Amino acid sequence: MQDRITTILKAVADPTRREIFHALVVAATALPITQISSQFDISRQGITKHLKTLEGAGLINIDTKGRERFCQANANPLKEVNQWLKFYEQFWDGALDDLSKYLDNMS
Amino acid sequence: MQDRITTILKAVADPTRREIFHALVVAATALPITQISSQFDISRQGITKHLKTLEGAGLINIDTKGRERFCQANANPLKEVNQWLKFYEQFWDGALDDLSKYLDNMS
DNA sequence: TTAATATGCAACTATATGGTTGCAAATATA
DNA sequence: TATATTTGCAACCATATAGTTGCATATTAA
């Protein structure tokens, strides 16, 4: 197959998947597939495919309870993207501004 | 088309494009297409396609001089990815560790 | 037990993607 | 001028991707 970082980047490169992931993150709880798909215009099967891709990237965990499958966001794989990015930070403009903003958020 | 962040993420979601981009970043200078493609196993036309995708994402600038086209990396679009990521940082584990590593790098 | 709900699987479609080869055109060199 | 180099364009191919519909199955509720 492909390496982890590629799998993760491909998962978040699709706008619908980013929306699904975001919805699950802000929900801050596990949601069954039907409930997720009710928030989108595409079919439940379309959503299911996206959920599988997200699961493959580790960005969601799916837990079966009875006939329902609860999906919960897991942001941890994004740490790998962050790590990949970090190297290039020295090559983009305004890195110092980013640091001060970063520190402002912490105080 | 698609929004900027999607264009950028799709550009870096391909491992070959990440390699090309990385080669240009570390080269720290503009390189002509033939020279870039000599570093890869795929054809020059394959490389050209990737370069166009990277250019479309703003990750490289192409400057024509005579018959050659010099490509130079531009990491700035990655700031948008960083901004997108930043929101999810609060949801992943070990954010404080990341901060201390970040500060260590600065000192 | 019967009906409703939640889901998976499979088949199918259209388009995008990553790659190729062949050829023409522009520029540089002998 | 004749030749070599660098590139773009176009056509083509195989596979991946994003989406669909139809149907079967498992679980829950009436």
PDB file of N, CA and C (backbone and C1' of nucleotides) in Angstrom, chain B residues 32-35 44-45 48-49 52 67-69, chain D residues 4-13 17-18:
ATOM      1  N   PRO B  32      16.031  23.512 -13.313  1.00  0.00           N
ATOM      2  CA  PRO B  32      15.271  23.251 -14.537  1.00  0.00           C
ATOM      3  C   PRO B  32      14.645  21.861 -14.514  1.00  0.00           C
ATOM      4  N   ILE B  33      13.575  21.718 -15.279  1.00  0.00           N
ATOM      5  CA  ILE B  33      12.767  20.494 -15.249  1.00  0.00           C
ATOM      6  C   ILE B  33      13.581  19.237 -15.521  1.00  0.00           C
ATOM      7  N   THR B  34      14.430  19.293 -16.548  1.00  0.00           N
ATOM      8  CA  THR B  34      15.211  18.112 -16.895  1.00  0.00           C
ATOM      9  C   THR B  34      16.083  17.658 -15.730  1.00  0.00           C
ATOM     10  N   GLN B  35      16.675  18.622 -15.054  1.00  0.00           N
ATOM     11  CA  GLN B  35      17.519  18.287 -13.908  1.00  0.00           C
ATOM     12  C   GLN B  35      16.715  17.646 -12.783  1.00  0.00           C
ATOM     13  N   ARG B  44       9.993  12.393 -17.846  1.00  0.00           N
ATOM     14  CA  ARG B  44       9.987  13.849 -17.706  1.00  0.00           C
ATOM     15  C   ARG B  44       8.554  14.369 -17.762  1.00  0.00           C
ATOM     16  N   GLN B  45       7.740  13.813 -18.627  1.00  0.00           N
ATOM     17  CA  GLN B  45       6.360  14.282 -18.724  1.00  0.00           C
ATOM     18  C   GLN B  45       5.580  14.003 -17.454  1.00  0.00           C
ATOM     19  N   THR B  48       6.656  16.675 -15.181  1.00  0.00           N
ATOM     20  CA  THR B  48       6.029  17.942 -15.578  1.00  0.00           C
ATOM     21  C   THR B  48       4.606  18.050 -15.052  1.00  0.00           C
ATOM     22  N   LYS B  49       3.870  16.947 -15.138  1.00  0.00           N
ATOM     23  CA  LYS B  49       2.495  16.960 -14.608  1.00  0.00           C
ATOM     24  C   LYS B  49       2.478  17.267 -13.119  1.00  0.00           C
ATOM     25  N   LYS B  52       3.182  20.855 -12.478  1.00  0.00           N
ATOM     26  CA  LYS B  52       2.013  21.707 -12.720  1.00  0.00           C
ATOM     27  C   LYS B  52       1.069  21.688 -11.527  1.00  0.00           C
ATOM     28  N   ARG B  67      15.398  28.436 -23.063  1.00  0.00           N
ATOM     29  CA  ARG B  67      14.606  27.215 -23.301  1.00  0.00           C
ATOM     30  C   ARG B  67      14.349  26.458 -22.018  1.00  0.00           C
ATOM     31  N   GLU B  68      14.943  26.915 -20.930  1.00  0.00           N
ATOM     32  CA  GLU B  68      14.768  26.200 -19.659  1.00  0.00           C
ATOM     33  C   GLU B  68      13.706  26.849 -18.780  1.00  0.00           C
ATOM     34  N   ARG B  69      13.095  26.007 -17.935  1.00  0.00           N
ATOM     35  CA  ARG B  69      12.117  26.531 -16.975  1.00  0.00           C
ATOM     36  C   ARG B  69      12.598  26.150 -15.576  1.00  0.00           C
TER      37      ARG B  69
ATOM     38  P    DA D   4      23.328  15.440 -33.272  1.00  0.00           P
ATOM     39  O5'  DA D   4      23.138  16.055 -31.821  1.00  0.00           O
ATOM     40  C5'  DA D   4      24.159  16.909 -31.293  1.00  0.00           C
ATOM     41  C4'  DA D   4      23.589  17.694 -30.140  1.00  0.00           C
ATOM     42  C3'  DA D   4      22.741  16.858 -29.185  1.00  0.00           C
ATOM     43  O3'  DA D   4      23.143  17.195 -27.868  1.00  0.00           O
ATOM     44  C1'  DA D   4      21.503  18.731 -29.933  1.00  0.00           C
ATOM     45  P    DT D   5      22.532  16.439 -26.597  1.00  0.00           P
ATOM     46  O5'  DT D   5      21.560  17.578 -26.026  1.00  0.00           O
ATOM     47  C5'  DT D   5      22.095  18.861 -25.810  1.00  0.00           C
ATOM     48  C4'  DT D   5      21.038  19.749 -25.201  1.00  0.00           C
ATOM     49  C3'  DT D   5      20.163  19.078 -24.144  1.00  0.00           C
ATOM     50  O3'  DT D   5      20.074  19.980 -23.062  1.00  0.00           O
ATOM     51  C1'  DT D   5      18.804  20.048 -25.808  1.00  0.00           C
ATOM     52  P    DT D   6      19.347  19.622 -21.682  1.00  0.00           P
ATOM     53  O5'  DT D   6      17.953  20.378 -21.828  1.00  0.00           O
ATOM     54  C5'  DT D   6      17.936  21.791 -21.908  1.00  0.00           C
ATOM     55  C4'  DT D   6      16.485  22.243 -22.004  1.00  0.00           C
ATOM     56  C3'  DT D   6      15.543  21.503 -21.045  1.00  0.00           C
ATOM     57  O3'  DT D   6      14.870  22.461 -20.248  1.00  0.00           O
ATOM     58  C1'  DT D   6      14.680  21.508 -23.252  1.00  0.00           C
ATOM     59  P    DT D   7      13.899  22.013 -19.079  1.00  0.00           P
ATOM     60  O5'  DT D   7      12.512  22.027 -19.864  1.00  0.00           O
ATOM     61  C5'  DT D   7      12.103  23.228 -20.479  1.00  0.00           C
ATOM     62  C4'  DT D   7      11.007  23.004 -21.489  1.00  0.00           C
ATOM     63  C3'  DT D   7       9.745  22.323 -20.975  1.00  0.00           C
ATOM     64  O3'  DT D   7       8.851  23.308 -20.511  1.00  0.00           O
ATOM     65  C1'  DT D   7      10.274  21.770 -23.258  1.00  0.00           C
ATOM     66  P    DG D   8       7.370  22.909 -20.095  1.00  0.00           P
ATOM     67  O5'  DG D   8       6.576  22.825 -21.473  1.00  0.00           O
ATOM     68  C5'  DG D   8       6.503  23.973 -22.314  1.00  0.00           C
ATOM     69  C4'  DG D   8       5.432  23.768 -23.380  1.00  0.00           C
ATOM     70  C3'  DG D   8       4.080  23.318 -22.835  1.00  0.00           C
ATOM     71  O3'  DG D   8       3.062  23.954 -23.594  1.00  0.00           O
ATOM     72  C1'  DG D   8       4.950  21.636 -24.281  1.00  0.00           C
ATOM     73  P    DC D   9       1.534  23.792 -23.237  1.00  0.00           P
ATOM     74  O5'  DC D   9       1.022  22.735 -24.328  1.00  0.00           O
ATOM     75  C5'  DC D   9       1.343  22.936 -25.694  1.00  0.00           C
ATOM     76  C4'  DC D   9       0.807  21.773 -26.527  1.00  0.00           C
ATOM     77  C3'  DC D   9      -0.524  21.213 -26.022  1.00  0.00           C
ATOM     78  O3'  DC D   9      -1.393  21.098 -27.137  1.00  0.00           O
ATOM     79  C1'  DC D   9       1.053  19.469 -26.247  1.00  0.00           C
ATOM     80  P    DA D  10      -2.959  20.865 -26.919  1.00  0.00           P
ATOM     81  O5'  DA D  10      -3.099  19.373 -27.428  1.00  0.00           O
ATOM     82  C5'  DA D  10      -2.309  18.948 -28.533  1.00  0.00           C
ATOM     83  C4'  DA D  10      -2.436  17.448 -28.707  1.00  0.00           C
ATOM     84  C3'  DA D  10      -3.734  16.856 -28.163  1.00  0.00           C
ATOM     85  O3'  DA D  10      -4.288  16.040 -29.175  1.00  0.00           O
ATOM     86  C1'  DA D  10      -1.883  15.685 -27.285  1.00  0.00           C
ATOM     87  P    DA D  11      -5.755  15.397 -28.980  1.00  0.00           P
ATOM     88  O5'  DA D  11      -5.399  13.845 -28.873  1.00  0.00           O
ATOM     89  C5'  DA D  11      -4.416  13.310 -29.759  1.00  0.00           C
ATOM     90  C4'  DA D  11      -3.985  11.945 -29.254  1.00  0.00           C
ATOM     91  C3'  DA D  11      -5.139  11.078 -28.750  1.00  0.00           C
ATOM     92  O3'  DA D  11      -5.078   9.828 -29.390  1.00  0.00           O
ATOM     93  C1'  DA D  11      -3.394  11.172 -27.147  1.00  0.00           C
ATOM     94  P    DC D  12      -6.303   8.783 -29.253  1.00  0.00           P
ATOM     95  O5'  DC D  12      -5.761   7.812 -28.120  1.00  0.00           O
ATOM     96  C5'  DC D  12      -4.483   7.194 -28.288  1.00  0.00           C
ATOM     97  C4'  DC D  12      -3.984   6.689 -26.959  1.00  0.00           C
ATOM     98  C3'  DC D  12      -4.991   5.849 -26.174  1.00  0.00           C
ATOM     99  O3'  DC D  12      -4.651   4.477 -26.336  1.00  0.00           O
ATOM    100  C1'  DC D  12      -3.652   7.267 -24.783  1.00  0.00           C
ATOM    101  P    DC D  13      -5.708   3.371 -25.761  1.00  0.00           P
ATOM    102  O5'  DC D  13      -5.122   3.031 -24.328  1.00  0.00           O
ATOM    103  C5'  DC D  13      -3.730   2.727 -24.184  1.00  0.00           C
ATOM    104  C4'  DC D  13      -3.444   2.477 -22.707  1.00  0.00           C
ATOM    105  C3'  DC D  13      -4.581   1.724 -22.017  1.00  0.00           C
ATOM    106  O3'  DC D  13      -4.046   0.600 -21.334  1.00  0.00           O
ATOM    107  C1'  DC D  13      -4.009   3.702 -20.814  1.00  0.00           C
ATOM    108  P    DT D  17      -7.608   5.816  -4.230  1.00  0.00           P
ATOM    109  O5'  DT D  17      -8.842   6.732  -4.635  1.00  0.00           O
ATOM    110  C5'  DT D  17      -8.605   7.873  -5.436  1.00  0.00           C
ATOM    111  C4'  DT D  17      -9.928   8.554  -5.716  1.00  0.00           C
ATOM    112  C3'  DT D  17     -10.892   8.554  -4.527  1.00  0.00           C
ATOM    113  O3'  DT D  17     -11.287   9.896  -4.334  1.00  0.00           O
ATOM    114  C1'  DT D  17     -11.981   7.817  -6.498  1.00  0.00           C
ATOM    115  P    DA D  18     -12.054  10.316  -3.003  1.00  0.00           P
ATOM    116  O5'  DA D  18     -13.517  10.577  -3.560  1.00  0.00           O
ATOM    117  C5'  DA D  18     -13.712  11.567  -4.561  1.00  0.00           C
ATOM    118  C4'  DA D  18     -15.159  11.543  -4.989  1.00  0.00           C
ATOM    119  C3'  DA D  18     -16.149  11.420  -3.828  1.00  0.00           C
ATOM    120  O3'  DA D  18     -17.214  12.338  -4.033  1.00  0.00           O
ATOM    121  C1'  DA D  18     -16.514   9.693  -5.405  1.00  0.00           C
TER     122       DA D  18
END
